[in-house]
């Protein structure tokens, strides 16, 4: 069965042919039917049906709060939602139930969306161990499975948020990213996602890794649907502007030590033909590239930011990173199947963001990571495009969006990643939308 289309759902709600209760029941049934094999959903909101009823009544009496009034959404299980567990898929956090909503959750609720529940993720947003820990795995809820083929790595850390959308367990979700955690799982699961400019969305109320990189972001099956959610999060008007694309300049990134395969180049050639046919200027740019590695700064940042978060968290016994490490040692059989080397490296730092060692490493990292921001400016481009997601974009705070580039019939997902100027998400989404509507590569997975 084909996934429900969000615009059609909105039309059905507005016409009275469907209710929010209908859609909440539909998605709960989908979760009950398919999530046993996917493990994408960590928790279902026990009040979801009651909230849907109230929003249906509000629609009748006073109208809608936003175009997404009464639409269900899943939230990555590292974002505070009052009254629901917030665990980072870590057994140590199973008793953590926040009393307040994160600011982005308040935005969603104020717009009338229904928090259907929480989505699984890679434990501690994939910053727990560098000892071959699987993406999408956590000691609390286990392993998230790819919806198209269980042999494919679903990547992370927003694994459940991506898989749930891809499998139509929910129409929309929220994930988070520090270093590719929105773009990578979206890439792998044939959906779209936007990593916004750093600071565009509040990162308060999110179990943190980095105060210099952490951001939430929307996930959806199409750019059209993604834009509707982005508009709610930002009070922007991207959705209405998608078909008002200008003549943009797009640069294809060629990383000199990493040449594109013949198949990848064919996808970029296809994109070039499409964009040139609608008047875009497409150019090629060779980049002498050495990938950035920010582990040495993130270990400082995680200790600092996680300890700050835990000071205010509603957890009965865990108040510091050290408490987490010691708990995991006591429950090693369950919690340390893949070790906790990154947590331990983080604890070993001063956790002081004024530490000269940290500042020296962070300054060098930022200087190295402006490579694509500099290219956008010097070449006078509106966007860059690559077949890869690149660590420099989250480090430098640039927005990026991912779109499926081939129909997934094997074990090799392919998407294009578009990178834009800071705070130019509208331009970036317009460009991605033109690519998407002229290719239409995404097909739903067969879960039966």
Coordinates of C-alpha atoms in Angstrom, one line a residue, residues 10-354:
X10 CA -4.6 18.0 5.1
X11 CA -7.2 18.2 2.3
X12 CA -9.2 15.4 3.9
X13 CA -9.1 17.0 7.3
X14 CA -10.1 20.4 6.0
X15 CA -13.0 18.9 4.0
X16 CA -14.3 16.8 7.0
X17 CA -13.8 13.5 5.2
X18 CA -11.2 12.5 7.8
X19 CA -10.5 13.4 11.4
X20 CA -7.2 13.6 13.3
X21 CA -8.5 10.7 15.3
X22 CA -8.7 8.7 12.1
X23 CA -5.1 9.4 11.3
X24 CA -3.8 8.8 14.8
X25 CA -5.6 5.4 14.8
X26 CA -4.2 4.6 11.4
X27 CA -0.6 5.3 12.4
X28 CA -0.9 3.5 15.7
X29 CA -2.2 0.5 13.8
X30 CA 0.7 0.8 11.3
X31 CA 3.2 0.8 14.2
X32 CA 1.5 -2.2 15.8
X33 CA 1.6 -4.0 12.5
X34 CA 5.2 -3.3 11.3
X35 CA 7.4 -1.8 14.1
X36 CA 8.1 -5.2 15.6
X37 CA 10.5 -5.8 12.7
X38 CA 11.7 -2.2 12.4
X39 CA 12.1 -1.1 16.0
X40 CA 11.8 2.5 15.0
X41 CA 9.4 3.7 17.7
X42 CA 10.5 3.9 21.3
X43 CA 7.3 5.1 22.9
X44 CA 3.7 5.9 21.9
X45 CA 1.9 8.8 23.5
X46 CA -0.9 7.4 25.6
X47 CA -2.9 10.6 25.2
X48 CA -2.6 10.9 21.4
X49 CA -6.2 9.9 20.7
X50 CA -7.6 12.3 23.3
X51 CA -5.4 15.1 22.0
X52 CA -6.6 14.3 18.4
X53 CA -10.2 14.5 19.6
X54 CA -9.6 17.9 21.2
X55 CA -7.9 19.2 18.0
X56 CA -10.8 17.9 15.9
X57 CA -13.2 19.9 18.1
X58 CA -11.1 23.0 17.9
X59 CA -11.0 22.7 14.1
X60 CA -14.8 22.7 14.1
X61 CA -15.2 25.6 16.5
X62 CA -12.4 28.0 15.9
X63 CA -10.5 26.7 12.8
X64 CA -6.9 25.5 12.5
X65 CA -3.8 26.7 14.1
X66 CA -1.6 25.9 11.1
X67 CA -1.7 23.8 7.9
X68 CA -0.5 20.9 10.1
X69 CA -3.2 21.1 12.6
X70 CA -4.1 17.6 13.8
X71 CA -1.2 15.9 12.0
X72 CA 0.8 13.2 13.9
X73 CA 4.5 13.5 14.3
X74 CA 7.3 11.4 15.9
X75 CA 10.1 13.0 18.0
X76 CA 13.6 11.7 18.3
X77 CA 14.1 10.3 21.8
X78 CA 16.7 12.8 22.8
X79 CA 14.3 15.8 22.8
X80 CA 12.3 16.8 25.9
X81 CA 8.6 16.2 25.6
X82 CA 6.8 16.7 28.9
X83 CA 5.4 13.6 30.4
X84 CA 7.2 11.2 28.0
X85 CA 10.5 9.4 28.5
X86 CA 13.6 11.1 27.0
X87 CA 16.3 8.4 27.0
X88 CA 18.8 8.7 24.1
X89 CA 18.1 5.0 23.8
X90 CA 20.3 4.5 26.9
X91 CA 19.2 2.1 29.6
X92 CA 20.7 4.5 32.2
X93 CA 18.1 7.1 31.1
X94 CA 15.0 4.9 31.3
X95 CA 13.6 6.8 34.3
X96 CA 14.1 10.2 32.8
X97 CA 10.8 12.0 32.2
X98 CA 11.1 15.7 31.5
X99 CA 8.5 18.1 33.1
X100 CA 8.8 20.7 30.3
X101 CA 8.7 20.7 26.5
X102 CA 11.8 21.7 24.5
X103 CA 11.1 25.0 22.7
X104 CA 10.8 23.2 19.3
X105 CA 8.1 20.9 20.9
X106 CA 6.2 23.9 22.1
X107 CA 6.3 25.3 18.5
X108 CA 4.9 22.0 17.2
X109 CA 2.1 21.8 19.8
X110 CA 1.2 25.5 19.3
X111 CA 0.8 24.7 15.6
X112 CA -1.6 21.9 16.5
X113 CA 0.6 18.9 15.7
X114 CA 0.1 15.7 17.7
X115 CA 3.1 14.2 19.3
X116 CA 2.5 10.6 18.5
X117 CA 5.5 9.4 20.4
X118 CA 9.3 9.1 20.5
X119 CA 11.6 7.5 17.9
X120 CA 14.6 5.3 18.6
X121 CA 18.1 6.5 17.8
X122 CA 21.8 5.5 18.1
X123 CA 22.6 5.5 21.8
X124 CA 23.7 9.0 23.0
X125 CA 23.2 10.2 19.4
X126 CA 26.1 7.9 18.3
X127 CA 28.6 9.6 20.6
X128 CA 29.2 6.7 23.0
X129 CA 31.8 4.4 21.5
X130 CA 34.2 4.3 18.6
X131 CA 34.5 0.5 18.9
X132 CA 32.2 -0.6 15.9
X133 CA 29.0 0.3 17.6
X134 CA 26.1 -0.2 15.1
X135 CA 24.1 2.7 13.9
X136 CA 20.6 2.8 15.3
X137 CA 21.6 0.6 18.3
X138 CA 21.0 1.4 22.0
X139 CA 21.0 -0.5 25.3
X140 CA 17.5 0.5 26.1
X141 CA 15.5 -0.4 23.0
X142 CA 18.0 -2.3 20.8
X143 CA 18.6 -2.1 17.1
X144 CA 16.6 -0.1 14.5
X145 CA 16.3 -2.0 11.2
X146 CA 16.3 -0.6 7.6
X147 CA 12.8 -0.7 6.0
X148 CA 13.9 -1.6 2.5
X149 CA 16.5 -4.3 3.3
X150 CA 17.7 -5.4 6.7
X151 CA 21.2 -5.8 5.3
X152 CA 21.5 -2.1 4.7
X153 CA 23.0 0.0 7.5
X154 CA 20.3 2.6 8.3
X155 CA 22.9 5.0 9.7
X156 CA 22.1 7.5 12.4
X157 CA 21.8 8.9 14.8
X158 CA 18.3 9.9 13.9
X159 CA 17.7 6.3 12.8
X160 CA 14.2 5.7 14.1
X161 CA 13.0 9.1 13.0
X162 CA 14.1 8.3 9.4
X163 CA 12.9 4.7 9.3
X164 CA 9.5 5.6 10.7
X165 CA 8.9 8.2 8.0
X166 CA 10.2 5.9 5.3
X167 CA 7.9 3.0 6.4
X168 CA 4.9 5.3 6.8
X169 CA 4.6 4.7 10.5
X170 CA 4.2 8.5 10.7
X171 CA 4.0 11.2 8.0
X172 CA 6.6 13.5 9.6
X173 CA 9.3 13.3 12.3
X174 CA 11.9 15.4 14.0
X175 CA 15.5 14.3 14.3
X176 CA 18.7 16.0 15.5
X177 CA 22.2 16.4 14.1
X178 CA 25.6 17.1 15.3
X179 CA 27.7 15.5 12.6
X180 CA 25.4 14.1 9.8
X181 CA 22.8 12.6 12.1
X182 CA 19.9 14.0 10.0
X183 CA 21.3 13.8 6.5
X184 CA 22.9 10.3 6.8
X185 CA 19.9 8.3 7.9
X186 CA 17.6 10.2 5.5
X187 CA 20.1 9.4 2.7
X188 CA 20.0 5.7 3.6
X189 CA 16.2 5.4 3.9
X190 CA 15.0 7.2 0.8
X191 CA 13.5 10.2 2.5
X192 CA 14.3 13.9 2.7
X193 CA 15.7 15.9 5.6
X194 CA 17.0 19.4 6.2
X195 CA 19.8 20.2 8.5
X196 CA 19.1 23.9 9.2
X197 CA 21.7 26.6 9.6
X198 CA 23.1 26.2 13.1
X199 CA 21.0 28.4 15.5
X200 CA 18.0 28.6 13.2
X201 CA 16.1 26.3 15.6
X202 CA 16.6 26.2 19.3
X203 CA 18.6 23.3 20.6
X204 CA 17.5 23.8 24.2
X205 CA 15.8 20.7 25.8
X206 CA 17.8 18.3 23.6
X207 CA 20.2 15.8 25.2
X208 CA 23.4 17.4 23.9
X209 CA 26.7 16.6 22.4
X210 CA 27.8 20.0 21.1
X211 CA 26.6 23.5 21.9
X212 CA 28.4 24.7 18.7
X213 CA 26.8 22.2 16.3
X214 CA 23.6 20.5 17.8
X215 CA 20.4 21.2 15.9
X216 CA 17.0 19.7 15.4
X217 CA 15.6 19.3 11.9
X218 CA 12.6 18.1 10.0
X219 CA 12.3 14.7 8.2
X220 CA 9.6 13.8 5.6
X221 CA 9.2 11.8 2.4
X222 CA 9.2 14.7 0.0
X223 CA 10.5 18.3 -0.1
X224 CA 7.0 19.5 -0.3
X225 CA 6.1 17.8 3.0
X226 CA 9.5 18.8 4.5
X227 CA 8.7 22.5 3.7
X228 CA 5.4 22.4 5.5
X229 CA 7.1 21.2 8.6
X230 CA 10.0 23.6 8.3
X231 CA 7.5 26.5 8.0
X232 CA 5.9 25.5 11.3
X233 CA 9.2 25.3 13.0
X234 CA 10.4 28.7 11.7
X235 CA 7.2 30.7 10.9
X236 CA 8.7 30.9 7.4
X237 CA 6.8 30.6 4.1
X238 CA 8.9 28.1 2.1
X239 CA 6.0 25.8 1.1
X240 CA 4.2 28.6 -0.9
X241 CA 7.4 29.6 -2.6
X242 CA 8.6 26.1 -3.8
X243 CA 7.3 26.8 -7.4
X244 CA 8.7 30.3 -7.5
X245 CA 12.3 29.2 -8.1
X246 CA 14.7 31.7 -9.6
X247 CA 17.5 30.9 -12.0
X248 CA 20.0 29.6 -9.6
X249 CA 23.7 28.8 -9.8
X250 CA 24.6 25.3 -8.6
X251 CA 28.2 23.9 -8.2
X252 CA 29.0 20.2 -8.3
X253 CA 31.7 19.3 -5.8
X254 CA 34.5 17.0 -7.0
X255 CA 36.7 15.9 -4.1
X256 CA 40.1 15.3 -5.8
X257 CA 41.2 12.4 -3.6
X258 CA 37.8 10.7 -4.0
X259 CA 36.6 10.6 -7.6
X260 CA 33.0 9.8 -8.3
X261 CA 32.2 6.3 -9.6
X262 CA 30.7 5.9 -13.0
X263 CA 27.2 5.4 -11.4
X264 CA 27.5 8.4 -9.2
X265 CA 28.7 10.6 -12.1
X266 CA 25.7 9.5 -14.1
X267 CA 23.4 10.7 -11.3
X268 CA 25.1 14.1 -11.3
X269 CA 24.9 14.2 -15.1
X270 CA 21.2 13.6 -14.9
X271 CA 20.8 16.4 -12.4
X272 CA 22.9 18.7 -14.6
X273 CA 20.6 18.0 -17.6
X274 CA 17.5 18.7 -15.5
X275 CA 18.8 21.9 -14.0
X276 CA 20.1 23.3 -17.3
X277 CA 16.7 22.6 -18.9
X278 CA 15.0 24.9 -16.4
X279 CA 17.7 27.6 -16.8
X280 CA 20.0 26.9 -13.9
X281 CA 23.7 27.5 -14.3
X282 CA 25.6 24.3 -13.3
X283 CA 29.4 24.3 -12.9
X284 CA 32.0 21.8 -11.7
X285 CA 34.5 22.6 -8.9
X286 CA 37.5 20.5 -7.9
X287 CA 38.3 20.6 -4.2
X288 CA 41.6 19.5 -2.7
X289 CA 39.9 17.8 0.2
X290 CA 41.0 16.4 3.5
X291 CA 38.0 15.4 5.7
X292 CA 37.5 17.2 9.0
X293 CA 37.5 15.2 12.3
X294 CA 36.0 17.0 15.2
X295 CA 36.2 14.2 17.9
X296 CA 38.9 16.0 19.8
X297 CA 36.6 19.0 20.3
X298 CA 33.4 17.1 20.7
X299 CA 34.7 15.2 23.8
X300 CA 35.2 18.6 25.5
X301 CA 31.8 19.8 24.4
X302 CA 29.9 16.8 25.4
X303 CA 31.1 16.7 29.0
X304 CA 30.3 20.4 29.4
X305 CA 26.9 20.4 27.7
X306 CA 25.7 17.0 29.0
X307 CA 26.6 17.9 32.6
X308 CA 24.7 21.2 32.2
X309 CA 21.7 19.4 30.8
X310 CA 21.7 16.8 33.6
X311 CA 21.8 19.5 36.3
X312 CA 18.3 20.5 35.2
X313 CA 17.0 17.1 34.2
X314 CA 14.3 15.3 36.0
X315 CA 16.3 12.2 36.7
X316 CA 16.2 10.5 40.1
X317 CA 19.9 9.4 40.3
X318 CA 21.9 10.5 37.2
X319 CA 23.3 14.0 37.4
X320 CA 26.7 13.9 35.6
X321 CA 28.5 12.1 32.8
X322 CA 30.5 10.3 35.5
X323 CA 27.3 8.9 36.9
X324 CA 26.4 7.5 33.5
X325 CA 29.8 5.9 33.0
X326 CA 29.6 4.2 36.4
X327 CA 26.1 3.0 35.9
X328 CA 27.1 1.4 32.6
X329 CA 30.0 -0.4 34.3
X330 CA 27.6 -1.8 36.9
X331 CA 25.2 -3.0 34.1
X332 CA 28.0 -3.9 31.7
X333 CA 26.4 -6.9 30.2
X334 CA 23.5 -4.8 28.8
X335 CA 25.1 -1.4 28.5
X336 CA 28.6 -2.0 27.4
X337 CA 28.3 -4.5 24.5
X338 CA 30.2 -2.0 22.4
X339 CA 32.0 -0.1 25.1
X340 CA 31.8 3.5 26.0
X341 CA 35.2 4.8 24.8
X342 CA 33.8 8.2 23.7
X343 CA 32.0 8.8 27.0
X344 CA 35.2 8.0 28.8
X345 CA 37.3 10.2 26.6
X346 CA 34.9 13.0 27.2
X347 CA 35.0 12.5 31.0
X348 CA 38.8 12.6 30.8
X349 CA 38.7 16.2 29.5
X350 CA 38.3 19.3 31.6
X351 CA 34.9 19.9 30.1
X352 CA 35.9 23.6 30.2
X353 CA 35.1 25.4 26.9
X354 CA 37.6 28.1 27.9

